[in-house]
Amino acid sequence: MLPDFTILRPATLAGACALLAEHGTAAAAYAGGTELLPAMKLGDAAPRFLVDLKGVPGLDPLGVHDAAVRVGALVTHRRLELSPLVARTLPALAWLERRLANPRIRTTGTVGGNLASGRPHSDLATFLIAAGATVTCASSTGTTRTVAAADLTLAPFHTALAEDEIITAVGIPLPPAGTALAHQRFVLVERPAANVTVRLTAAGGTVTDATVVAGAASPVPAALPEAAAALIGIPLDAGPADLHPAGEAAAQTLTVTPGADEAYQRQLVAVLVRRAARAALADLPA
Amino acid sequence: MIPGCRPLDADLAGDLDAVATRLGWGGADKPAWHGRGLSVGVSPAGVSARSSARVELRPGGRVAVLVGSQEIGQGARTVHAQVAAEVLGVPLELIDVPATDTASTPYDRSTGASRSTTVAGLAVQRAAERLREQIVAAAARRGVPESDLAALAPLAGDGSAQELGGGSGPALFWEVCVAGAEVAVDPETGRVDVREVVTVADVGRALNPSLVERQDEGCTLQVVGNALFEEMLFGPDGVLRNGSLVDYRIPTVGDVPGRMTCVIVENGDGPGPFGAKGCGEGVFGGLTAALVTAVTDAGVRVPELPMSPDRVWRWIHAS
């Protein structure tokens, strides 16, 4: 059952930040509620004030600006899933969004809420780190700052956001020609047990740059640089033997969530790294 | 056969042939990590003959079936209306099956154990037969055509399933399901992909074939959950650790097998209306074992359920 709370409906971003500053830890920003409300029902969170962002203008654009796909914090998973722009520029993101949770959650849950929850299972967080995305936040002092997606989640359910800060948008750099992303996830129960995004750049028939990020199996989504290094130099028509070292490096260097089934989590991440790399290779022009 | 219980009425050999044929048994070699299995499931069903029903011809000429077996999505009302319509020779549109009211609905023991069609349905059949006798008698007595129901109303007939007896065991009849499955195991992750499921519903008489198929499909989904991932996890303190639907996974649309085929076998050998037996629940026995056999055939020894991916991966790598 939901605990008692008061819902506050600011009309501006400055007003929303001011309310968060005023109420401090007693307040929580609220948009889709798909993370916050279940946490409240389970007794994991009990904010006395919900600052509803849905009436705040300017938080829901979705377009290209300065060579990046700009996604407002209130953009829902469903909008990303169905966006022709996303399908054209970031097909791996559209693939990921199509598989998240269920249509009802995707229609309600927002990009900003997903990231602000700090949930270690977030497919979106894993993808954004690999894509080199940035997260823009506004605060009650009227200033904004931009943090790398990789620096947003500090620990499970704990982000770099200050109490009075609100995520306003995410910027995902448009992949240049010769670069492809692919995401893989494996679900045992409701949320993914492991997820992996691989970003590859190729020139002259071989991979020249690589990024590998894994989440869900680890306390926070994080890059696996040794696995990425093992992908550099492999040919576009790489076979299983070419991809195997990257999987092994990922399995060996992954920080596994304490208490998890460690051997299986490492195995899953190794498999997903190989499969994501194969999918990214297939999307690169020969 | 259990002393005191009704013997098993089914053509098991014929049912097994039907499954094997549809699975392509003995055909082309399977790819690696693919497996097939089949199994016979029987479950004691019916539990008790204590079902009674009343069928009323009401003013205006509509027919009401008063029966205590509940509609819980399985189609009980539809089948009870069909039984009454068949016996009375009137169109289905003329039959109402109102919600149960303990003030006016005759006693019924329970809804479950696949007894709504076979046991409660038999009570409806007998009640409708009594009503038909009343209609014929009243028509003769009053010089009114039997088809002029409005002129003959009100009349009523009562019936029960007591002729099924009690016996000394749990089985008023045996519910039979012979099932087969084909699976593909991903040796890297341990995931079991159910490619195909065939269930043979040996139902005696399918009063509503579409509902029989839907029952088998529904139970197939429950078996997929039971066999592949559903599990209650308890901590050392005895407290359930996965008591929410976020932590306890039930089957969803994404878990539906690649193909599901329900073969209906009608040998008229059931004790219910027109030779019917119950259906649906039998799939638990048949299909669960068929899935275990299929995974074993794919090369994985299965010591316990559920065959969740993490376990299957460990079983593969333990051997």
Coordinates of C-alpha atoms in Angstrom, one line a residue:
Chain A
M1 CA 0.0 0.0 0.0
L2 CA 1.2 3.5 -0.7
P3 CA 2.2 5.5 2.3
D4 CA 0.7 9.0 2.8
F5 CA 2.2 11.8 0.7
T6 CA 1.4 15.2 -0.6
I7 CA 1.7 15.8 -4.3
L8 CA 3.1 19.2 -5.4
R9 CA 2.7 20.4 -9.0
P10 CA 5.2 23.1 -9.9
A11 CA 4.5 24.9 -13.2
T12 CA 8.2 25.7 -13.9
L13 CA 11.6 23.9 -13.8
A14 CA 12.8 26.6 -11.3
G15 CA 9.7 26.0 -9.2
A16 CA 10.3 22.2 -9.2
C17 CA 14.0 22.6 -8.1
A18 CA 13.0 25.1 -5.4
L19 CA 10.5 22.6 -4.0
L20 CA 13.1 19.8 -3.9
A21 CA 15.5 22.2 -2.2
E22 CA 12.9 23.2 0.4
H23 CA 11.8 19.7 1.3
G24 CA 15.2 18.0 1.0
T25 CA 15.2 14.3 1.7
A26 CA 11.4 14.4 2.4
A27 CA 10.8 15.1 -1.3
A28 CA 11.2 13.0 -4.5
A29 CA 10.9 14.1 -8.1
Y30 CA 8.0 12.2 -9.7
A31 CA 7.3 11.7 -13.4
G32 CA 6.1 8.3 -14.7
G33 CA 6.3 6.7 -11.2
T34 CA 7.2 3.3 -12.6
E35 CA 10.3 3.1 -10.3
L36 CA 9.2 5.4 -7.5
L37 CA 5.7 4.1 -6.8
P38 CA 6.6 0.4 -6.5
A39 CA 9.5 1.4 -4.2
M40 CA 7.0 3.3 -2.0
K41 CA 4.5 0.3 -2.0
L42 CA 7.3 -2.0 -1.0
G43 CA 8.3 0.4 1.8
D44 CA 11.7 1.1 0.3
A45 CA 11.0 4.8 -0.1
A46 CA 8.6 7.1 1.8
P47 CA 8.8 10.6 0.5
R48 CA 6.3 12.9 2.1
F49 CA 6.2 15.2 -0.9
L50 CA 6.1 14.1 -4.6
V51 CA 7.2 16.9 -6.9
D52 CA 5.3 16.1 -10.0
L53 CA 7.3 17.1 -13.1
K54 CA 4.6 16.3 -15.7
G55 CA 3.4 19.9 -15.7
V56 CA 6.8 21.4 -16.2
P57 CA 7.2 22.7 -19.7
G58 CA 10.3 22.0 -21.9
L59 CA 11.2 18.6 -20.5
D60 CA 9.9 16.5 -23.4
P61 CA 11.7 17.4 -26.6
L62 CA 13.1 14.6 -28.9
G63 CA 15.2 15.8 -31.7
V64 CA 18.7 16.3 -33.1
H65 CA 20.8 19.2 -31.8
D66 CA 24.6 19.8 -32.1
A67 CA 25.2 16.4 -33.6
A68 CA 23.4 14.6 -30.8
V69 CA 20.0 13.1 -30.3
R70 CA 18.5 15.3 -27.5
V71 CA 16.0 13.4 -25.3
G72 CA 14.0 15.3 -22.8
A73 CA 13.7 13.8 -19.3
L74 CA 10.0 13.3 -19.7
V75 CA 10.3 11.4 -22.9
T76 CA 8.8 8.0 -22.3
H77 CA 10.3 4.7 -23.3
R78 CA 7.4 4.2 -25.7
R79 CA 8.3 7.4 -27.6
L80 CA 11.8 6.3 -28.0
E81 CA 10.6 2.9 -29.1
L82 CA 8.4 4.3 -31.8
S83 CA 10.5 7.3 -32.9
P84 CA 11.5 7.3 -36.6
L85 CA 14.5 9.5 -35.6
V86 CA 15.7 6.9 -33.0
A87 CA 15.1 4.0 -35.4
R88 CA 17.2 5.8 -38.1
T89 CA 20.1 7.2 -36.0
L90 CA 20.3 4.8 -33.0
P91 CA 18.6 1.5 -34.0
A92 CA 20.2 -0.3 -31.1
L93 CA 18.3 2.0 -28.7
A94 CA 15.0 1.3 -30.5
W95 CA 15.8 -2.4 -30.2
L96 CA 16.4 -2.1 -26.5
E97 CA 13.3 0.0 -25.8
R98 CA 11.1 -2.5 -27.7
R99 CA 12.1 -5.1 -25.1
L100 CA 11.9 -3.2 -21.9
A101 CA 9.3 -4.4 -19.3
N102 CA 5.9 -4.3 -21.0
P103 CA 3.9 -1.8 -23.1
R104 CA 2.2 -0.3 -20.0
I105 CA 5.5 0.5 -18.3
R106 CA 7.0 1.8 -21.5
T107 CA 4.1 4.1 -22.0
T108 CA 4.4 5.6 -18.5
G109 CA 8.1 5.4 -17.5
T110 CA 10.4 8.2 -18.5
V111 CA 14.1 8.4 -19.5
G112 CA 14.8 10.9 -16.7
G113 CA 13.1 8.7 -14.0
N114 CA 14.9 5.6 -15.3
L115 CA 18.3 7.3 -14.9
A116 CA 17.5 9.1 -11.6
S117 CA 16.4 5.9 -9.9
G118 CA 20.0 4.6 -10.1
R119 CA 18.7 1.1 -10.6
P120 CA 21.6 -1.2 -11.5
H121 CA 19.4 -3.1 -13.9
S122 CA 18.8 -0.2 -16.2
D123 CA 19.3 -1.2 -19.9
L124 CA 19.2 2.5 -20.8
A125 CA 22.0 3.4 -18.4
T126 CA 24.2 0.7 -19.9
F127 CA 23.4 1.8 -23.4
L128 CA 24.0 5.5 -22.7
I129 CA 27.4 4.9 -21.2
A130 CA 28.5 3.0 -24.2
A131 CA 27.1 5.6 -26.5
G132 CA 29.1 8.4 -24.8
A133 CA 25.9 10.2 -23.7
T134 CA 25.7 13.2 -21.4
V135 CA 23.1 14.0 -18.8
T136 CA 22.0 17.6 -18.2
C137 CA 20.7 18.5 -14.7
A138 CA 19.1 21.7 -13.4
S139 CA 19.4 22.9 -9.8
S140 CA 17.6 25.4 -7.5
T141 CA 20.4 27.9 -8.0
G142 CA 19.4 28.3 -11.6
T143 CA 22.5 26.7 -12.9
T144 CA 22.7 23.6 -15.1
R145 CA 25.5 21.1 -15.3
T146 CA 26.3 18.3 -17.7
V147 CA 27.7 15.0 -16.4
A148 CA 28.8 12.0 -18.4
A149 CA 26.3 9.1 -18.3
A150 CA 29.2 7.0 -17.0
D151 CA 29.5 9.3 -13.9
L152 CA 25.8 9.4 -13.1
T153 CA 25.2 6.2 -11.1
L154 CA 27.6 6.0 -8.1
A155 CA 26.2 3.0 -6.3
P156 CA 23.0 0.9 -6.6
F157 CA 20.0 3.4 -6.3
H158 CA 22.4 6.2 -5.6
T159 CA 23.2 8.9 -8.3
A160 CA 25.4 11.9 -8.5
L161 CA 22.3 14.1 -8.5
A162 CA 22.1 16.6 -5.6
E163 CA 18.9 16.9 -3.6
D164 CA 17.7 19.9 -5.5
E165 CA 18.8 18.6 -9.0
I166 CA 16.5 17.4 -11.7
I167 CA 17.6 15.7 -14.9
T168 CA 16.3 17.8 -17.8
A169 CA 17.7 16.0 -20.8
V170 CA 20.1 13.4 -22.2
G171 CA 22.3 14.0 -25.2
I172 CA 23.4 11.0 -27.3
P173 CA 26.1 11.7 -29.9
L174 CA 25.1 10.7 -33.4
P175 CA 27.3 7.7 -34.2
P176 CA 29.6 8.7 -37.1
A177 CA 29.8 6.7 -40.2
G178 CA 31.7 3.4 -39.6
T179 CA 30.4 3.2 -36.0
A180 CA 27.7 0.8 -34.8
L181 CA 26.1 0.0 -31.4
A182 CA 24.4 -3.2 -30.3
H183 CA 22.7 -4.1 -27.0
Q184 CA 22.0 -7.5 -25.5
R185 CA 20.1 -8.4 -22.4
F186 CA 19.2 -11.6 -20.6
V187 CA 16.2 -11.8 -18.3
L188 CA 15.6 -14.5 -15.6
V189 CA 12.8 -13.0 -13.6
E190 CA 11.4 -9.5 -14.3
R191 CA 14.4 -7.3 -14.7
P192 CA 17.5 -8.2 -16.7
A193 CA 20.0 -10.5 -15.0
A194 CA 22.7 -9.0 -17.3
N195 CA 22.9 -6.4 -20.1
V196 CA 25.7 -5.4 -22.4
T197 CA 26.1 -2.7 -25.0
V198 CA 29.0 -2.8 -27.5
R199 CA 30.1 0.1 -29.6
L200 CA 32.4 -0.6 -32.5
T201 CA 34.2 1.6 -35.0
A202 CA 35.8 0.0 -38.1
A203 CA 38.1 1.2 -40.8
G204 CA 39.7 -0.8 -43.6
G205 CA 37.9 -4.0 -42.7
T206 CA 38.9 -4.2 -39.0
V207 CA 37.7 -2.8 -35.7
T208 CA 39.7 0.3 -34.8
D209 CA 37.8 1.4 -31.7
A210 CA 35.6 -0.4 -29.2
T211 CA 33.6 0.2 -26.0
V212 CA 32.0 -2.5 -23.9
V213 CA 29.6 -1.7 -21.0
A214 CA 27.9 -4.2 -18.8
G215 CA 25.1 -3.7 -16.3
A216 CA 22.6 -5.5 -14.1
A217 CA 25.1 -8.2 -13.2
S218 CA 27.3 -5.6 -11.5
P219 CA 26.4 -3.1 -8.8
V220 CA 26.4 -0.2 -11.3
P221 CA 26.7 -0.3 -15.1
A222 CA 30.3 0.1 -16.0
A223 CA 32.8 -0.1 -18.9
L224 CA 34.9 -3.1 -19.3
P225 CA 38.0 -1.7 -21.0
E226 CA 39.9 -5.1 -21.2
A227 CA 37.0 -6.6 -23.1
A228 CA 37.0 -3.6 -25.5
A229 CA 40.7 -3.9 -26.1
A230 CA 40.2 -7.5 -27.1
L231 CA 37.9 -6.4 -29.8
I232 CA 40.3 -4.0 -31.5
G233 CA 41.9 -5.4 -34.6
I234 CA 39.3 -8.2 -35.2
P235 CA 38.0 -8.4 -38.8
L236 CA 34.4 -7.4 -39.8
D237 CA 33.7 -11.1 -40.6
A238 CA 34.9 -12.2 -37.2
G239 CA 34.2 -15.7 -36.2
P240 CA 33.6 -17.2 -32.7
A241 CA 37.4 -17.6 -32.1
D242 CA 37.9 -13.9 -32.8
L243 CA 35.2 -12.9 -30.3
H244 CA 36.0 -15.4 -27.6
P245 CA 38.9 -13.3 -25.9
A246 CA 36.6 -10.3 -25.5
G247 CA 34.0 -12.5 -23.7
E248 CA 36.6 -14.0 -21.5
A249 CA 38.1 -10.6 -20.6
A250 CA 34.6 -9.4 -19.8
A251 CA 33.9 -12.4 -17.5
Q252 CA 37.2 -11.9 -15.7
T253 CA 37.0 -8.2 -15.2
L254 CA 33.3 -7.8 -14.3
T255 CA 32.6 -6.6 -10.8
V256 CA 29.8 -9.0 -9.8
T257 CA 27.0 -7.9 -7.5
P258 CA 27.6 -9.3 -4.0
G259 CA 25.4 -12.2 -3.3
A260 CA 24.7 -13.0 -6.9
D261 CA 25.4 -16.3 -8.6
E262 CA 28.8 -15.2 -9.6
A263 CA 29.9 -17.9 -12.0
Y264 CA 26.6 -17.7 -13.9
Q265 CA 26.7 -13.9 -14.0
R266 CA 30.2 -13.9 -15.5
Q267 CA 29.1 -16.5 -18.0
L268 CA 26.1 -14.4 -19.1
V269 CA 28.2 -11.3 -19.5
A270 CA 30.7 -13.2 -21.6
V271 CA 28.0 -14.5 -23.8
L272 CA 26.2 -11.2 -24.2
V273 CA 29.5 -9.4 -25.0
R274 CA 30.1 -11.9 -27.8
R275 CA 26.6 -11.6 -29.1
A276 CA 26.5 -7.8 -29.0
A277 CA 29.8 -7.6 -30.7
R278 CA 28.6 -9.9 -33.5
A279 CA 25.4 -7.8 -33.9
A280 CA 27.4 -4.6 -34.0
L281 CA 29.8 -6.1 -36.6
A282 CA 26.8 -7.1 -38.7
D283 CA 25.6 -3.4 -38.7
L284 CA 29.0 -2.0 -39.9
P285 CA 29.4 -1.4 -43.6
A286 CA 31.7 -3.9 -45.3
Chain B
M1 CA -6.7 -49.3 -12.1
I2 CA -7.4 -48.7 -8.4
P3 CA -9.7 -51.0 -6.4
G4 CA -13.0 -49.2 -5.8
C5 CA -12.2 -46.6 -8.5
R6 CA -13.5 -46.4 -12.0
P7 CA -11.0 -47.9 -14.4
L8 CA -9.0 -45.7 -16.8
D9 CA -11.1 -45.1 -19.9
A10 CA -8.8 -44.0 -22.7
D11 CA -7.1 -45.1 -25.8
L12 CA -3.5 -44.4 -24.7
A13 CA -1.9 -46.2 -27.6
G14 CA -3.9 -44.1 -30.1
D15 CA -3.2 -41.0 -28.2
L16 CA 0.6 -41.6 -28.1
D17 CA 0.5 -42.2 -31.9
A18 CA -1.3 -38.9 -32.4
V19 CA 1.4 -37.0 -30.5
A20 CA 4.3 -38.8 -32.1
T21 CA 2.9 -38.2 -35.6
R22 CA 2.5 -34.5 -35.0
L23 CA 6.0 -34.1 -33.5
G24 CA 7.5 -35.9 -36.5
W25 CA 8.8 -38.7 -34.4
G26 CA 11.4 -40.8 -36.2
G27 CA 11.8 -38.2 -38.9
A28 CA 14.9 -36.2 -39.8
D29 CA 17.8 -36.0 -37.3
K30 CA 17.5 -33.2 -34.8
P31 CA 20.0 -30.4 -34.7
A32 CA 22.4 -30.4 -31.7
W33 CA 20.8 -29.4 -28.4
H34 CA 17.3 -30.1 -29.6
G35 CA 15.2 -32.7 -27.9
R36 CA 11.8 -34.3 -28.0
G37 CA 9.8 -36.0 -25.3
L38 CA 6.4 -37.4 -24.7
S39 CA 4.5 -38.5 -21.7
V40 CA 1.1 -39.9 -20.5
G41 CA -0.6 -37.9 -17.8
V42 CA -3.7 -39.1 -15.9
S43 CA -5.2 -37.4 -12.9
P44 CA -8.1 -38.5 -10.7
A45 CA -10.9 -36.0 -11.4
G46 CA -14.4 -35.2 -10.4
V47 CA -13.9 -35.9 -6.6
S48 CA -17.6 -36.0 -5.7
A49 CA -20.9 -36.7 -7.4
R50 CA -22.6 -34.1 -5.2
S51 CA -23.8 -31.8 -7.9
S52 CA -27.4 -30.8 -8.5
A53 CA -29.1 -28.5 -11.0
R54 CA -32.5 -27.1 -11.9
V55 CA -33.7 -26.1 -15.3
E56 CA -36.7 -23.8 -15.5
L57 CA -39.0 -22.8 -18.3
R58 CA -39.8 -19.3 -17.3
P59 CA -42.8 -17.0 -18.2
G60 CA -42.1 -15.5 -21.7
G61 CA -40.6 -18.8 -22.9
R62 CA -36.9 -18.4 -21.9
V63 CA -35.0 -21.2 -20.2
A64 CA -32.9 -20.7 -17.0
V65 CA -30.2 -23.1 -15.9
L66 CA -29.6 -22.9 -12.2
V67 CA -26.3 -24.6 -11.4
G68 CA -23.7 -24.0 -8.7
S69 CA -20.6 -24.6 -10.7
Q70 CA -19.0 -21.3 -11.2
E71 CA -17.8 -19.5 -14.3
I72 CA -14.2 -18.7 -13.7
G73 CA -13.1 -18.2 -17.3
Q74 CA -13.2 -21.9 -18.2
G75 CA -16.5 -21.6 -20.1
A76 CA -18.8 -23.5 -17.6
R77 CA -21.8 -21.3 -18.3
T78 CA -21.4 -21.8 -22.1
V79 CA -21.2 -25.6 -21.7
H80 CA -24.1 -25.8 -19.3
A81 CA -26.3 -23.7 -21.7
Q82 CA -25.2 -26.0 -24.5
V83 CA -26.2 -29.1 -22.6
A84 CA -29.7 -27.7 -21.8
A85 CA -30.2 -26.5 -25.4
E86 CA -29.2 -29.9 -26.8
V87 CA -31.6 -31.8 -24.5
L88 CA -34.5 -29.4 -24.9
G89 CA -34.0 -28.9 -28.7
V90 CA -34.1 -25.1 -28.3
P91 CA -31.7 -22.5 -29.7
L92 CA -28.8 -21.5 -27.4
E93 CA -29.9 -17.9 -27.5
L94 CA -33.0 -18.9 -25.5
I95 CA -31.0 -20.2 -22.5
D96 CA -29.8 -18.0 -19.6
V97 CA -27.4 -19.2 -17.0
P98 CA -27.8 -16.7 -14.2
A99 CA -25.2 -16.1 -11.5
T100 CA -25.4 -18.5 -8.6
D101 CA -27.6 -17.4 -5.7
T102 CA -27.6 -19.7 -2.7
A103 CA -31.3 -18.8 -2.1
S104 CA -32.4 -20.4 -5.4
T105 CA -29.5 -22.4 -6.9
P106 CA -29.4 -26.1 -6.0
Y107 CA -26.3 -27.4 -4.1
D108 CA -23.0 -28.1 -5.8
R109 CA -20.0 -29.3 -3.9
S110 CA -17.3 -27.3 -5.7
T111 CA -15.9 -25.9 -8.9
G112 CA -12.6 -27.6 -9.7
A113 CA -11.1 -31.0 -10.3
S114 CA -12.4 -30.8 -13.9
R115 CA -15.9 -31.5 -12.7
S116 CA -18.0 -28.6 -14.2
T117 CA -18.7 -30.3 -17.5
T118 CA -18.7 -33.9 -16.4
V119 CA -20.4 -33.8 -13.0
A120 CA -22.3 -30.5 -12.8
G121 CA -23.0 -30.9 -16.5
L122 CA -24.5 -34.3 -15.9
A123 CA -26.8 -32.8 -13.3
V124 CA -27.8 -30.1 -15.9
Q125 CA -28.5 -32.8 -18.4
R126 CA -30.7 -34.8 -16.1
A127 CA -32.6 -31.6 -15.0
A128 CA -33.1 -30.7 -18.6
E129 CA -34.4 -34.2 -19.4
R130 CA -37.0 -33.9 -16.5
L131 CA -38.0 -30.5 -17.8
R132 CA -38.4 -31.9 -21.3
E133 CA -40.7 -34.7 -19.9
Q134 CA -42.8 -32.0 -18.2
I135 CA -43.0 -30.0 -21.4
V136 CA -44.2 -33.0 -23.4
A137 CA -46.7 -33.9 -20.7
A138 CA -48.1 -30.4 -20.3
A139 CA -48.3 -30.0 -24.1
A140 CA -50.4 -33.2 -24.4
R141 CA -52.5 -32.3 -21.4
R142 CA -53.3 -28.7 -22.6
G143 CA -53.4 -29.3 -26.4
V144 CA -50.6 -26.8 -27.0
P145 CA -47.7 -27.5 -29.4
E146 CA -44.5 -28.5 -27.6
S147 CA -42.7 -25.7 -29.4
D148 CA -44.9 -23.0 -27.8
L149 CA -42.8 -22.6 -24.7
A150 CA -44.3 -19.3 -23.7
A151 CA -47.7 -21.0 -23.5
L152 CA -46.4 -23.9 -21.4
A153 CA -44.4 -21.9 -18.9
P154 CA -43.7 -22.0 -16.0
L155 CA -42.3 -25.5 -15.7
A156 CA -39.1 -26.9 -14.0
G157 CA -37.0 -30.0 -13.8
D158 CA -34.5 -31.0 -11.2
G159 CA -31.5 -33.3 -11.7
S160 CA -28.4 -34.5 -10.0
A161 CA -25.2 -36.4 -10.7
Q162 CA -25.7 -39.0 -8.0
E163 CA -25.7 -41.8 -10.5
L164 CA -21.9 -41.4 -10.7
G165 CA -21.7 -42.7 -7.2
G166 CA -19.1 -42.0 -4.6
G167 CA -16.7 -44.9 -4.8
S168 CA -13.9 -45.4 -2.4
G169 CA -11.3 -43.3 -4.2
P170 CA -10.9 -39.8 -5.5
A171 CA -11.6 -40.6 -9.1
L172 CA -15.1 -40.3 -10.4
F173 CA -13.3 -40.5 -13.7
W174 CA -9.7 -40.2 -15.0
E175 CA -8.7 -37.1 -16.8
V176 CA -6.2 -38.1 -19.5
C177 CA -3.6 -36.0 -21.3
V178 CA -0.9 -37.4 -23.5
A179 CA 1.5 -34.7 -24.4
G180 CA 4.7 -34.2 -26.4
A181 CA 7.2 -31.3 -26.7
E182 CA 10.2 -30.3 -28.8
V183 CA 12.7 -28.0 -27.1
A184 CA 16.0 -26.3 -28.0
V185 CA 18.5 -25.7 -25.2
D186 CA 21.0 -22.8 -25.5
P187 CA 24.1 -24.4 -24.0
E188 CA 25.7 -20.9 -23.4
T189 CA 22.9 -19.5 -21.3
G190 CA 20.9 -22.6 -20.3
R191 CA 17.7 -21.1 -21.7
V192 CA 15.1 -23.8 -22.8
D193 CA 13.1 -22.7 -25.8
V194 CA 9.9 -24.6 -26.1
R195 CA 9.5 -24.9 -29.9
E196 CA 6.5 -27.1 -30.1
V197 CA 3.9 -28.6 -27.8
V198 CA 1.3 -31.2 -28.7
T199 CA -1.5 -32.1 -26.3
V200 CA -4.0 -34.9 -26.8
A201 CA -7.2 -34.1 -25.0
D202 CA -8.8 -37.6 -24.6
V203 CA -12.1 -36.0 -23.5
G204 CA -14.6 -38.6 -24.5
R205 CA -16.8 -36.0 -26.2
A206 CA -15.8 -32.4 -26.7
L207 CA -19.0 -30.4 -26.0
N208 CA -17.3 -27.3 -27.1
P209 CA -14.1 -28.1 -29.0
S210 CA -12.8 -24.5 -29.0
L211 CA -13.0 -24.4 -25.2
V212 CA -11.2 -27.7 -24.9
E213 CA -8.4 -26.3 -27.0
R214 CA -8.2 -23.1 -25.0
Q215 CA -8.1 -25.2 -21.7
D216 CA -5.2 -27.2 -23.0
E217 CA -3.4 -24.0 -24.1
G218 CA -4.0 -22.3 -20.8
C219 CA -2.7 -25.3 -18.9
T220 CA 0.3 -25.5 -21.3
L221 CA 1.3 -22.0 -20.3
Q222 CA 1.0 -22.9 -16.6
V223 CA 3.2 -26.0 -17.2
V224 CA 5.8 -23.9 -19.0
G225 CA 6.0 -21.7 -15.8
N226 CA 6.1 -24.7 -13.5
A227 CA 8.7 -26.6 -15.6
L228 CA 11.0 -23.7 -16.6
F229 CA 11.0 -21.0 -14.0
E230 CA 8.3 -20.8 -11.3
E231 CA 9.7 -21.4 -7.8
M232 CA 9.0 -20.1 -4.3
L233 CA 12.3 -19.2 -2.6
F234 CA 12.5 -19.3 1.1
G235 CA 15.2 -17.7 3.3
P236 CA 16.8 -19.6 6.2
D237 CA 14.3 -17.8 8.4
G238 CA 11.5 -19.5 6.6
V239 CA 10.2 -16.3 5.0
L240 CA 9.2 -16.2 1.4
R241 CA 11.8 -14.2 -0.5
N242 CA 10.1 -13.8 -3.8
G243 CA 6.5 -12.9 -2.9
S244 CA 5.9 -10.2 -5.5
L245 CA 5.4 -10.5 -9.2
V246 CA 8.6 -8.6 -9.8
D247 CA 10.6 -11.4 -8.1
Y248 CA 8.3 -14.4 -8.9
R249 CA 8.0 -14.8 -12.6
I250 CA 4.8 -16.2 -14.1
P251 CA 4.4 -17.0 -17.8
T252 CA 3.6 -14.1 -20.1
V253 CA 2.8 -13.9 -23.8
G254 CA 6.6 -14.0 -24.5
D255 CA 6.7 -17.6 -23.0
V256 CA 4.1 -19.1 -25.4
P257 CA 5.6 -22.1 -27.2
G258 CA 6.5 -21.6 -30.8
R259 CA 3.6 -23.8 -31.8
M260 CA 0.8 -25.4 -29.8
T261 CA -1.5 -28.1 -31.2
C262 CA -4.4 -29.6 -29.2
V263 CA -5.6 -32.9 -30.7
I264 CA -9.1 -33.8 -29.4
V265 CA -9.9 -37.5 -29.1
E266 CA -13.6 -38.4 -28.8
N267 CA -14.3 -42.0 -28.0
G268 CA -17.5 -41.2 -26.0
D269 CA -16.0 -43.1 -23.0
G270 CA -16.6 -40.5 -20.3
P271 CA -19.3 -40.6 -17.6
G272 CA -20.4 -37.0 -18.2
P273 CA -23.1 -35.6 -20.6
F274 CA -23.0 -37.3 -24.0
G275 CA -19.8 -39.3 -23.0
A276 CA -17.7 -36.3 -21.9
K277 CA -14.7 -36.3 -19.6
G278 CA -13.1 -33.3 -18.0
C279 CA -10.1 -31.6 -19.6
G280 CA -7.4 -29.0 -19.0
E281 CA -5.7 -30.0 -15.8
G282 CA -4.5 -33.3 -17.2
V283 CA -1.8 -31.3 -19.1
F284 CA 0.0 -30.8 -15.8
G285 CA 0.9 -34.5 -15.7
G286 CA 1.5 -35.1 -19.3
L287 CA 3.3 -32.0 -20.5
T288 CA 5.6 -31.4 -17.5
A289 CA 7.1 -34.9 -17.9
A290 CA 7.3 -34.4 -21.7
L291 CA 9.3 -31.2 -21.2
V292 CA 11.8 -32.9 -18.8
T293 CA 12.1 -35.8 -21.3
A294 CA 12.7 -33.4 -24.1
V295 CA 15.4 -31.5 -22.3
T296 CA 17.0 -34.8 -21.3
D297 CA 16.9 -35.9 -25.0
A298 CA 18.6 -32.6 -25.9
G299 CA 21.6 -33.8 -23.7
V300 CA 20.9 -32.3 -20.3
R301 CA 20.3 -34.5 -17.3
V302 CA 17.5 -33.0 -15.2
P303 CA 17.6 -33.7 -11.5
E304 CA 14.9 -31.2 -10.4
L305 CA 12.4 -28.5 -11.4
P306 CA 12.3 -25.8 -12.4
M307 CA 14.6 -26.1 -15.4
S308 CA 15.6 -22.4 -15.0
P309 CA 18.5 -21.2 -17.3
D310 CA 21.0 -20.8 -14.5
R311 CA 20.4 -24.4 -13.3
V312 CA 20.4 -25.9 -16.8
W313 CA 23.7 -24.2 -17.5
R314 CA 25.1 -25.7 -14.3
W315 CA 23.8 -29.2 -15.2
I316 CA 25.5 -28.9 -18.6
H317 CA 28.8 -27.9 -17.1
A318 CA 28.7 -30.4 -14.2
S319 CA 28.7 -33.3 -16.7

